[in-house]
PDB file of C-alpha atoms in Angstrom:
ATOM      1  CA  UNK A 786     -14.448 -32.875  12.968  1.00 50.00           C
ATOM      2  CA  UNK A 787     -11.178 -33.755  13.083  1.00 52.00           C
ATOM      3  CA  UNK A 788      -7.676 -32.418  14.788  1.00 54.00           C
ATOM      4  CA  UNK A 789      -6.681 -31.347  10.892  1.00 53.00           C
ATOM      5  CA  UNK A 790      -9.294 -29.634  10.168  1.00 51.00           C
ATOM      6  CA  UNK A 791     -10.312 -27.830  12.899  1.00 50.00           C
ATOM      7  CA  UNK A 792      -6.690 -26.682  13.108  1.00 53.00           C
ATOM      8  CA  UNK A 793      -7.376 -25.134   9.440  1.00 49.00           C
ATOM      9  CA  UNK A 794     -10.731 -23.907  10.651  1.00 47.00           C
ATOM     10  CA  UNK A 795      -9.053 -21.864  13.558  1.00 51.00           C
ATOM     11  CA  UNK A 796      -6.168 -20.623  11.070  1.00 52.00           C
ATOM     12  CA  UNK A 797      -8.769 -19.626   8.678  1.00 48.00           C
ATOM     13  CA  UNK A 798     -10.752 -18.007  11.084  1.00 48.00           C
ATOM     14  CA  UNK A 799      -7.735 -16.245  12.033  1.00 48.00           C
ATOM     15  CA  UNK A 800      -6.455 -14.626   9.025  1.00 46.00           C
ATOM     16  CA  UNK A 801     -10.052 -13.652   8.271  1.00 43.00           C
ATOM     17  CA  UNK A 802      -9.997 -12.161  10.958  1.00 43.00           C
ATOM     18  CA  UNK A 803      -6.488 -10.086  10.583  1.00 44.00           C
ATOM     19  CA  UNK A 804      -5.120 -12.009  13.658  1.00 40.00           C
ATOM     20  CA  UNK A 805      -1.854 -12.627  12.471  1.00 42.00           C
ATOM     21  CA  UNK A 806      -1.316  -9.145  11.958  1.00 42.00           C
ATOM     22  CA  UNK A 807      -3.391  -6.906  13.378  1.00 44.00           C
ATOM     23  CA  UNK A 808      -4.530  -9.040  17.377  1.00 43.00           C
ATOM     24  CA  UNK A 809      -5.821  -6.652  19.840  1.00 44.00           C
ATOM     25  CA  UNK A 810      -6.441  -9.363  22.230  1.00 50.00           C
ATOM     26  CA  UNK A 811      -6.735 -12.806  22.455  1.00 49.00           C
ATOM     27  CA  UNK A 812     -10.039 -14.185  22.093  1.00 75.00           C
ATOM     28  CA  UNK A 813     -10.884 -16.692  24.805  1.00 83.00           C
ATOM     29  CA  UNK A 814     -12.722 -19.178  22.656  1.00 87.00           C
ATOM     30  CA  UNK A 815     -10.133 -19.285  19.632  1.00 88.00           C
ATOM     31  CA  UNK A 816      -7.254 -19.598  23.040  1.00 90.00           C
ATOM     32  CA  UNK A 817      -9.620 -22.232  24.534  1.00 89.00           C
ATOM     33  CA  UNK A 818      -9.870 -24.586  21.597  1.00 89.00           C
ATOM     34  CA  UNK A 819      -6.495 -24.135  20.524  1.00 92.00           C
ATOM     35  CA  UNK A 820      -5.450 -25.465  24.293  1.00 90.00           C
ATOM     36  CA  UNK A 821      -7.888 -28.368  23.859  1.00 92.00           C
ATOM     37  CA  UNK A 822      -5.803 -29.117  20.267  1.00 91.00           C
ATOM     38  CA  UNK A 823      -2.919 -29.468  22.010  1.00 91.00           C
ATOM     39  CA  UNK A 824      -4.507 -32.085  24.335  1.00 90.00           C
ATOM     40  CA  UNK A 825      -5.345 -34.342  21.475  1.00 91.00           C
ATOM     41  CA  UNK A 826      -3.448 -36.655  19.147  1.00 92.00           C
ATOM     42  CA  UNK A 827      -1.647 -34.504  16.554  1.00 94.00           C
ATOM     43  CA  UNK A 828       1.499 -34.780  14.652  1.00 95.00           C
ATOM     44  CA  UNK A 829       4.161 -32.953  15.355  1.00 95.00           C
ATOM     45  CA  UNK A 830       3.803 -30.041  12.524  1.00 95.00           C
ATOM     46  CA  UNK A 831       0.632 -29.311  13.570  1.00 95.00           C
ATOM     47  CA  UNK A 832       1.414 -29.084  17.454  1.00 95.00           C
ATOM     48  CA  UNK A 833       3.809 -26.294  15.938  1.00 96.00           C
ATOM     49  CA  UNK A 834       1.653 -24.903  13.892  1.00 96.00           C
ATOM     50  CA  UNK A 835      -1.027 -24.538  17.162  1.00 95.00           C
ATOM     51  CA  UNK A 836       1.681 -23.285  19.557  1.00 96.00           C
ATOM     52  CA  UNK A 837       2.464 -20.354  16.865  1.00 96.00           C
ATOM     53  CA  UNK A 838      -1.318 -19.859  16.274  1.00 95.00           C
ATOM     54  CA  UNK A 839      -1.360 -19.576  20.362  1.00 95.00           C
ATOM     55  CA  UNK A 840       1.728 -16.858  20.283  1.00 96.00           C
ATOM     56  CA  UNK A 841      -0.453 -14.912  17.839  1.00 94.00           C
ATOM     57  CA  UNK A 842      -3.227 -14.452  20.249  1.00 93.00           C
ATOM     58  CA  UNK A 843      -0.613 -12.930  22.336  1.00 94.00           C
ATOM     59  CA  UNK A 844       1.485 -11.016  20.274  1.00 92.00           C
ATOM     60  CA  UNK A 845       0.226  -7.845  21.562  1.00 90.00           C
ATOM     61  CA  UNK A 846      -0.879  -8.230  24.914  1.00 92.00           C
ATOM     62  CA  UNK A 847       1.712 -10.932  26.508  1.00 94.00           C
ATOM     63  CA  UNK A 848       5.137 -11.230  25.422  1.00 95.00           C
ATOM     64  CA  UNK A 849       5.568 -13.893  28.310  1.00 96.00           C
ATOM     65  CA  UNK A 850       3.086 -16.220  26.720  1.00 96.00           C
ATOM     66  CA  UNK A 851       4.715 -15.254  22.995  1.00 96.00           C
ATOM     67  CA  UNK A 852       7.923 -16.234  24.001  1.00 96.00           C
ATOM     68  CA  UNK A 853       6.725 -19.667  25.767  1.00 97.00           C
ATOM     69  CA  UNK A 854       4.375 -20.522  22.857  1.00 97.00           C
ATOM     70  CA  UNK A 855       6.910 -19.630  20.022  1.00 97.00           C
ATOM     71  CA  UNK A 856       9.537 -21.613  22.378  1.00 97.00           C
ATOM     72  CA  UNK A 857       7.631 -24.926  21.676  1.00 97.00           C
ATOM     73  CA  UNK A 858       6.585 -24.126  18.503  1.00 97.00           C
ATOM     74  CA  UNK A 859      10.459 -24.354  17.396  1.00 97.00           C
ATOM     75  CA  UNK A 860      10.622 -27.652  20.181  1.00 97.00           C
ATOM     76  CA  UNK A 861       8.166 -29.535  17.697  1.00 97.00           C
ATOM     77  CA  UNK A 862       8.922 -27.827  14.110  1.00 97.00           C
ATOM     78  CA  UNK A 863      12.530 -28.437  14.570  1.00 97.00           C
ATOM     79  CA  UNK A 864      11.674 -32.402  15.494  1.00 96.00           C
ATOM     80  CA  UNK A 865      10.448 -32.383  11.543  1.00 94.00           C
ATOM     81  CA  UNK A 866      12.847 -29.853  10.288  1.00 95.00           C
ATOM     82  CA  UNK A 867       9.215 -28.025   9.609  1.00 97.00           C
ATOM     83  CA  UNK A 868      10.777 -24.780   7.637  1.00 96.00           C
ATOM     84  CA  UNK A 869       7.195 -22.641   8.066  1.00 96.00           C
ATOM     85  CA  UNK A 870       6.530 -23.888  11.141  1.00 97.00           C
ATOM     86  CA  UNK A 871      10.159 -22.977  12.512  1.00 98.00           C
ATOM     87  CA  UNK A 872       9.758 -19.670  10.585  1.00 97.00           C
ATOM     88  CA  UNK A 873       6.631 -18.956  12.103  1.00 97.00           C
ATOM     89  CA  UNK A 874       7.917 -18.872  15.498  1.00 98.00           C
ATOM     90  CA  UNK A 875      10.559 -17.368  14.672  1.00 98.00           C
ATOM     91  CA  UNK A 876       8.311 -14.361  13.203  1.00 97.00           C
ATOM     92  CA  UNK A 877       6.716 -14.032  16.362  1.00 97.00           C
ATOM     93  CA  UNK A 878       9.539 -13.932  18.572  1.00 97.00           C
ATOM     94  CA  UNK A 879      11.077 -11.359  16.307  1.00 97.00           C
ATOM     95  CA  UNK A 880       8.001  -8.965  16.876  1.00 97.00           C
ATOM     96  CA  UNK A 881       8.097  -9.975  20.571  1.00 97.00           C
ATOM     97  CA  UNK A 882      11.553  -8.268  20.613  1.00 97.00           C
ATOM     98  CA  UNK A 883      10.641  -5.658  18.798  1.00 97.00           C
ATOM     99  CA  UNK A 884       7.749  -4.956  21.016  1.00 96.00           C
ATOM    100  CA  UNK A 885      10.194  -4.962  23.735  1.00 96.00           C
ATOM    101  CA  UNK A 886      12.811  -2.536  22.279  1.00 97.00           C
ATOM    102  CA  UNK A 887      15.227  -5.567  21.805  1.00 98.00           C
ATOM    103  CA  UNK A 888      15.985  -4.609  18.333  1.00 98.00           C
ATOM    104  CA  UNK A 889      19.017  -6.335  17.657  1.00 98.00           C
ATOM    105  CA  UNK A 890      17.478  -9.859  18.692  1.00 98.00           C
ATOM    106  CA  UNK A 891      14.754  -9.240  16.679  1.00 98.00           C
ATOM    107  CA  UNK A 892      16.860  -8.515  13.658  1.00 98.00           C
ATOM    108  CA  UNK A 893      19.004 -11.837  14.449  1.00 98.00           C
ATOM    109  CA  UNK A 894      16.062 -13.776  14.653  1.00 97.00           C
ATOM    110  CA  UNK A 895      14.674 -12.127  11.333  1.00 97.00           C
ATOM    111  CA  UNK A 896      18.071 -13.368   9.931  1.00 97.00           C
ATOM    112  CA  UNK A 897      17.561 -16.907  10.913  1.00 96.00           C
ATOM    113  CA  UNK A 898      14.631 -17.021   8.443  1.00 97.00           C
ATOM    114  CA  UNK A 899      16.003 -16.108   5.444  1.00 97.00           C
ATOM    115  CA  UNK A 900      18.251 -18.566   4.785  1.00 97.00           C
ATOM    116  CA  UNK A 901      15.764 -21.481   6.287  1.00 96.00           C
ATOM    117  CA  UNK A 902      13.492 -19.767   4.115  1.00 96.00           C
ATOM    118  CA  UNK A 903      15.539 -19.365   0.847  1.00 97.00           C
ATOM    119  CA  UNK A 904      16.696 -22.866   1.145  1.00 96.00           C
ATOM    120  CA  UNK A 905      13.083 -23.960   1.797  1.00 95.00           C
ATOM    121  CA  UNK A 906      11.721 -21.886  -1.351  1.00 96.00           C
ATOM    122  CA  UNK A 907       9.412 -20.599   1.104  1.00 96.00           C
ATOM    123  CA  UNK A 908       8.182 -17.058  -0.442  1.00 96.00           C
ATOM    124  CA  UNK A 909       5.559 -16.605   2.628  1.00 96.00           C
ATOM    125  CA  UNK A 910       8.473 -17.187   5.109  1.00 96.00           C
ATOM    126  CA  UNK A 911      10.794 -15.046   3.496  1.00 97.00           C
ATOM    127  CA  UNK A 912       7.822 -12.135   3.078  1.00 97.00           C
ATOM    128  CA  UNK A 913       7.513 -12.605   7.304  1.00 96.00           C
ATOM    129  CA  UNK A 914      11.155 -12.328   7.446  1.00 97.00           C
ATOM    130  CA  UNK A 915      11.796  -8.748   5.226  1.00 98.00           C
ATOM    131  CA  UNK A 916       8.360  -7.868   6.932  1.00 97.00           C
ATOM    132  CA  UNK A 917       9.678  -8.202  10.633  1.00 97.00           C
ATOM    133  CA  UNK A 918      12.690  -6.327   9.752  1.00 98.00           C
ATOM    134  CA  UNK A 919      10.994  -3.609   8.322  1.00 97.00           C
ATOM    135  CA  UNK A 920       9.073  -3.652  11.475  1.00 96.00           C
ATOM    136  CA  UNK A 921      11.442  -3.973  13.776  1.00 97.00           C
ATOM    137  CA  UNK A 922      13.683  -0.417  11.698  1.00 97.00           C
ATOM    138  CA  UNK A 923      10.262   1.071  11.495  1.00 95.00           C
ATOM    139  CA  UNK A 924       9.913   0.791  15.532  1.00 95.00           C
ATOM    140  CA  UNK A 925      13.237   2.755  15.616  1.00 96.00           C
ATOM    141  CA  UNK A 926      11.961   5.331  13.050  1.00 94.00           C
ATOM    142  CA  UNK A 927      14.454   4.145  10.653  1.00 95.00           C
ATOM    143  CA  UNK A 928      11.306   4.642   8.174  1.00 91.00           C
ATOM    144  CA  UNK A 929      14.228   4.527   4.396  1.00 92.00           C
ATOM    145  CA  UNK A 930      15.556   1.528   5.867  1.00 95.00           C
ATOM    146  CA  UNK A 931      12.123  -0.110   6.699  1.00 95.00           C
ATOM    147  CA  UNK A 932      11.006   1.012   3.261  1.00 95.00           C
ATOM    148  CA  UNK A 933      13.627  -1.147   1.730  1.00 96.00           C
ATOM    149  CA  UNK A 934      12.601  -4.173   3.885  1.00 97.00           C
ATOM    150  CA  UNK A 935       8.897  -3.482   2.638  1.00 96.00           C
ATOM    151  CA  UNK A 936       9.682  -3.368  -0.788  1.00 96.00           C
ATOM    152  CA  UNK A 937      11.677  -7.043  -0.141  1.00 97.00           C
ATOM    153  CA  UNK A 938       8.740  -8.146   1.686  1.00 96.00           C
ATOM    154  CA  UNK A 939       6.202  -7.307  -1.514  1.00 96.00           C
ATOM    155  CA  UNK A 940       8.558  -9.223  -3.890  1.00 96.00           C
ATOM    156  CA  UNK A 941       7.969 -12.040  -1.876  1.00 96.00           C
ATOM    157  CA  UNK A 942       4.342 -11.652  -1.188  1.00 95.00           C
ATOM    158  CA  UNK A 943       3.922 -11.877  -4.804  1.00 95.00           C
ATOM    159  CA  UNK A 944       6.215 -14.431  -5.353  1.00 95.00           C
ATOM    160  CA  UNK A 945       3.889 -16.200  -2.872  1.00 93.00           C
ATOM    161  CA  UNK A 946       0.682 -15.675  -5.092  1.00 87.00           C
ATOM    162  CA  UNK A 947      -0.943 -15.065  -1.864  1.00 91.00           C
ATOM    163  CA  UNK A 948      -3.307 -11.831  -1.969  1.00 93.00           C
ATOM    164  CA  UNK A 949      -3.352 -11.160   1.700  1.00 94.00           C
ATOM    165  CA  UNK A 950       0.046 -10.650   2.014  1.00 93.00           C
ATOM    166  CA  UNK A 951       0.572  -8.618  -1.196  1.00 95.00           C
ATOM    167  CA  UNK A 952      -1.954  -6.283   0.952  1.00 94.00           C
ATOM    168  CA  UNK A 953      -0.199  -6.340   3.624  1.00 94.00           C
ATOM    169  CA  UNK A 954       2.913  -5.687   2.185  1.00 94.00           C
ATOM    170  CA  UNK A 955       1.621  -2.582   0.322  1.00 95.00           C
ATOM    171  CA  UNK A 956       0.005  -1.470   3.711  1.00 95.00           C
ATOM    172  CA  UNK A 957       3.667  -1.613   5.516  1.00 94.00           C
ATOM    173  CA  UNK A 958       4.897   0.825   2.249  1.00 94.00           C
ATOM    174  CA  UNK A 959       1.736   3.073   2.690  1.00 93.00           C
ATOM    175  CA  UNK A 960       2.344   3.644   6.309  1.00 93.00           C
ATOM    176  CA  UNK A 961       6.167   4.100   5.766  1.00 92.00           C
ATOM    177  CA  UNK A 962       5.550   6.260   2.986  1.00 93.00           C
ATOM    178  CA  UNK A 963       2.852   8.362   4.793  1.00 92.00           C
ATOM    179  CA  UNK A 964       4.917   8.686   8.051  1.00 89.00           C
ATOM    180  CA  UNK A 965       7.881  10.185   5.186  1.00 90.00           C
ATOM    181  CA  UNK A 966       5.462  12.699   4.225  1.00 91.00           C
ATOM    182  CA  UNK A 967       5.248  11.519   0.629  1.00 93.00           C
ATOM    183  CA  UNK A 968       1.377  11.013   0.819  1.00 93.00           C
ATOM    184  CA  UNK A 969       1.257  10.489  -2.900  1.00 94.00           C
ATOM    185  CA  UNK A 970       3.330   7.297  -2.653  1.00 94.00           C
ATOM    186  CA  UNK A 971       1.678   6.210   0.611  1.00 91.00           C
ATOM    187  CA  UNK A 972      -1.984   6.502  -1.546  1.00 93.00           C
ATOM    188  CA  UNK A 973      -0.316   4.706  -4.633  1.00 94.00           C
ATOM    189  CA  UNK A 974      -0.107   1.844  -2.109  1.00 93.00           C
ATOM    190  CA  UNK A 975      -2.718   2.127  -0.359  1.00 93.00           C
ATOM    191  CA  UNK A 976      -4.778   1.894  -3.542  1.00 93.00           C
ATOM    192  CA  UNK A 977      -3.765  -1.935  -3.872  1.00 88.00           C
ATOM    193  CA  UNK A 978      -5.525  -2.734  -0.871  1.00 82.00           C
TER     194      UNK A 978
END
């Protein structure tokens, strides 16, 4: 198999598995091959693409790792001017902020993307974008505010024509909705899962 496709493999494998947004922990053998990727003769878009699929095995559990993996995942994207691959890492370190309580980084990193992203015509990039920032206001139980973001963020899912993140999207209203005590909207959402 080659480098190409077992990068896709991994990133499909990924998403099926709700790693980019919902990793408990890394998973050794997903960590292990992605290691070995790096070790082989790959271009520099997808040596981006594996450091940010590295950062989202940590997201949750190392924000030492995130920040080191998302660090070199800019080092290569930028080398191409790589737009998703730049807004990628830039997604992650924005959640690793958040994480942290570092709320106003992660809202200037979330406002790098959206112009990359707007110039780029990247819908998927600027869903992450409105999607971190809702994140990041819901963290500081800003919940309108991050309702706002989430609505953004579903305009661009759509836009996108990607289903997964359309769920998402209306999962991040649900949860904002719910935690407003408007359970009606929250299940009106929560019904386009």
């Amino acid at each position: 198999m080659n480098t190409r496709a077992l990068i896709t493999l991994l990133f499909t494998k990924l998403l099926c598995c709700g790693a980019f947004s919902q990793v408990q922990a890394q998973t050794p053998v997903i960590v292990d091959s992605l290691q070995k990727i790096l070790t082989t003769s790959i271009n520099h878009q997808q040596r981006a693409d594996t450091y940010n699929l590295l950062a989202a095995q940590y997201q949750r559990t190392d924000s030492l790792k995130v920040a080191s993996f998302t660090a070199e995942a800019l080092r290569w994207a930028k080398r191409d001017n790589y737009v998703q691959g730049i807004c990628q890492a830039y997604y992650y370190q924005g959640y690793n902020y958040t994480r942290l309580g570092h709320f106003l980084q992660a809202e200037q990193v979330y406002n790098k993307m959206i112009p990359l992203a707007q110039a780029a015509k990247d819908y998927h990039s600027l869903h992450l974008a409105w999607k971190g920032l809702g994140i990041n206001l819901a963290y500081q139980r800003k919940s309108r505010k991050s309702l706002e973001c989430f609505k953004k963020s579903l305009s661009f899912a759509k836009q996108s024509d990607d289903k997964t993140l359309v769920a998402n999207a209306y999962n991040n209203m649900g949860n904002n909705y719910k935690n407003l005590g408007n359970i009606k909207q929250a299940l009106h959402c929560y019904q386009h899962l």
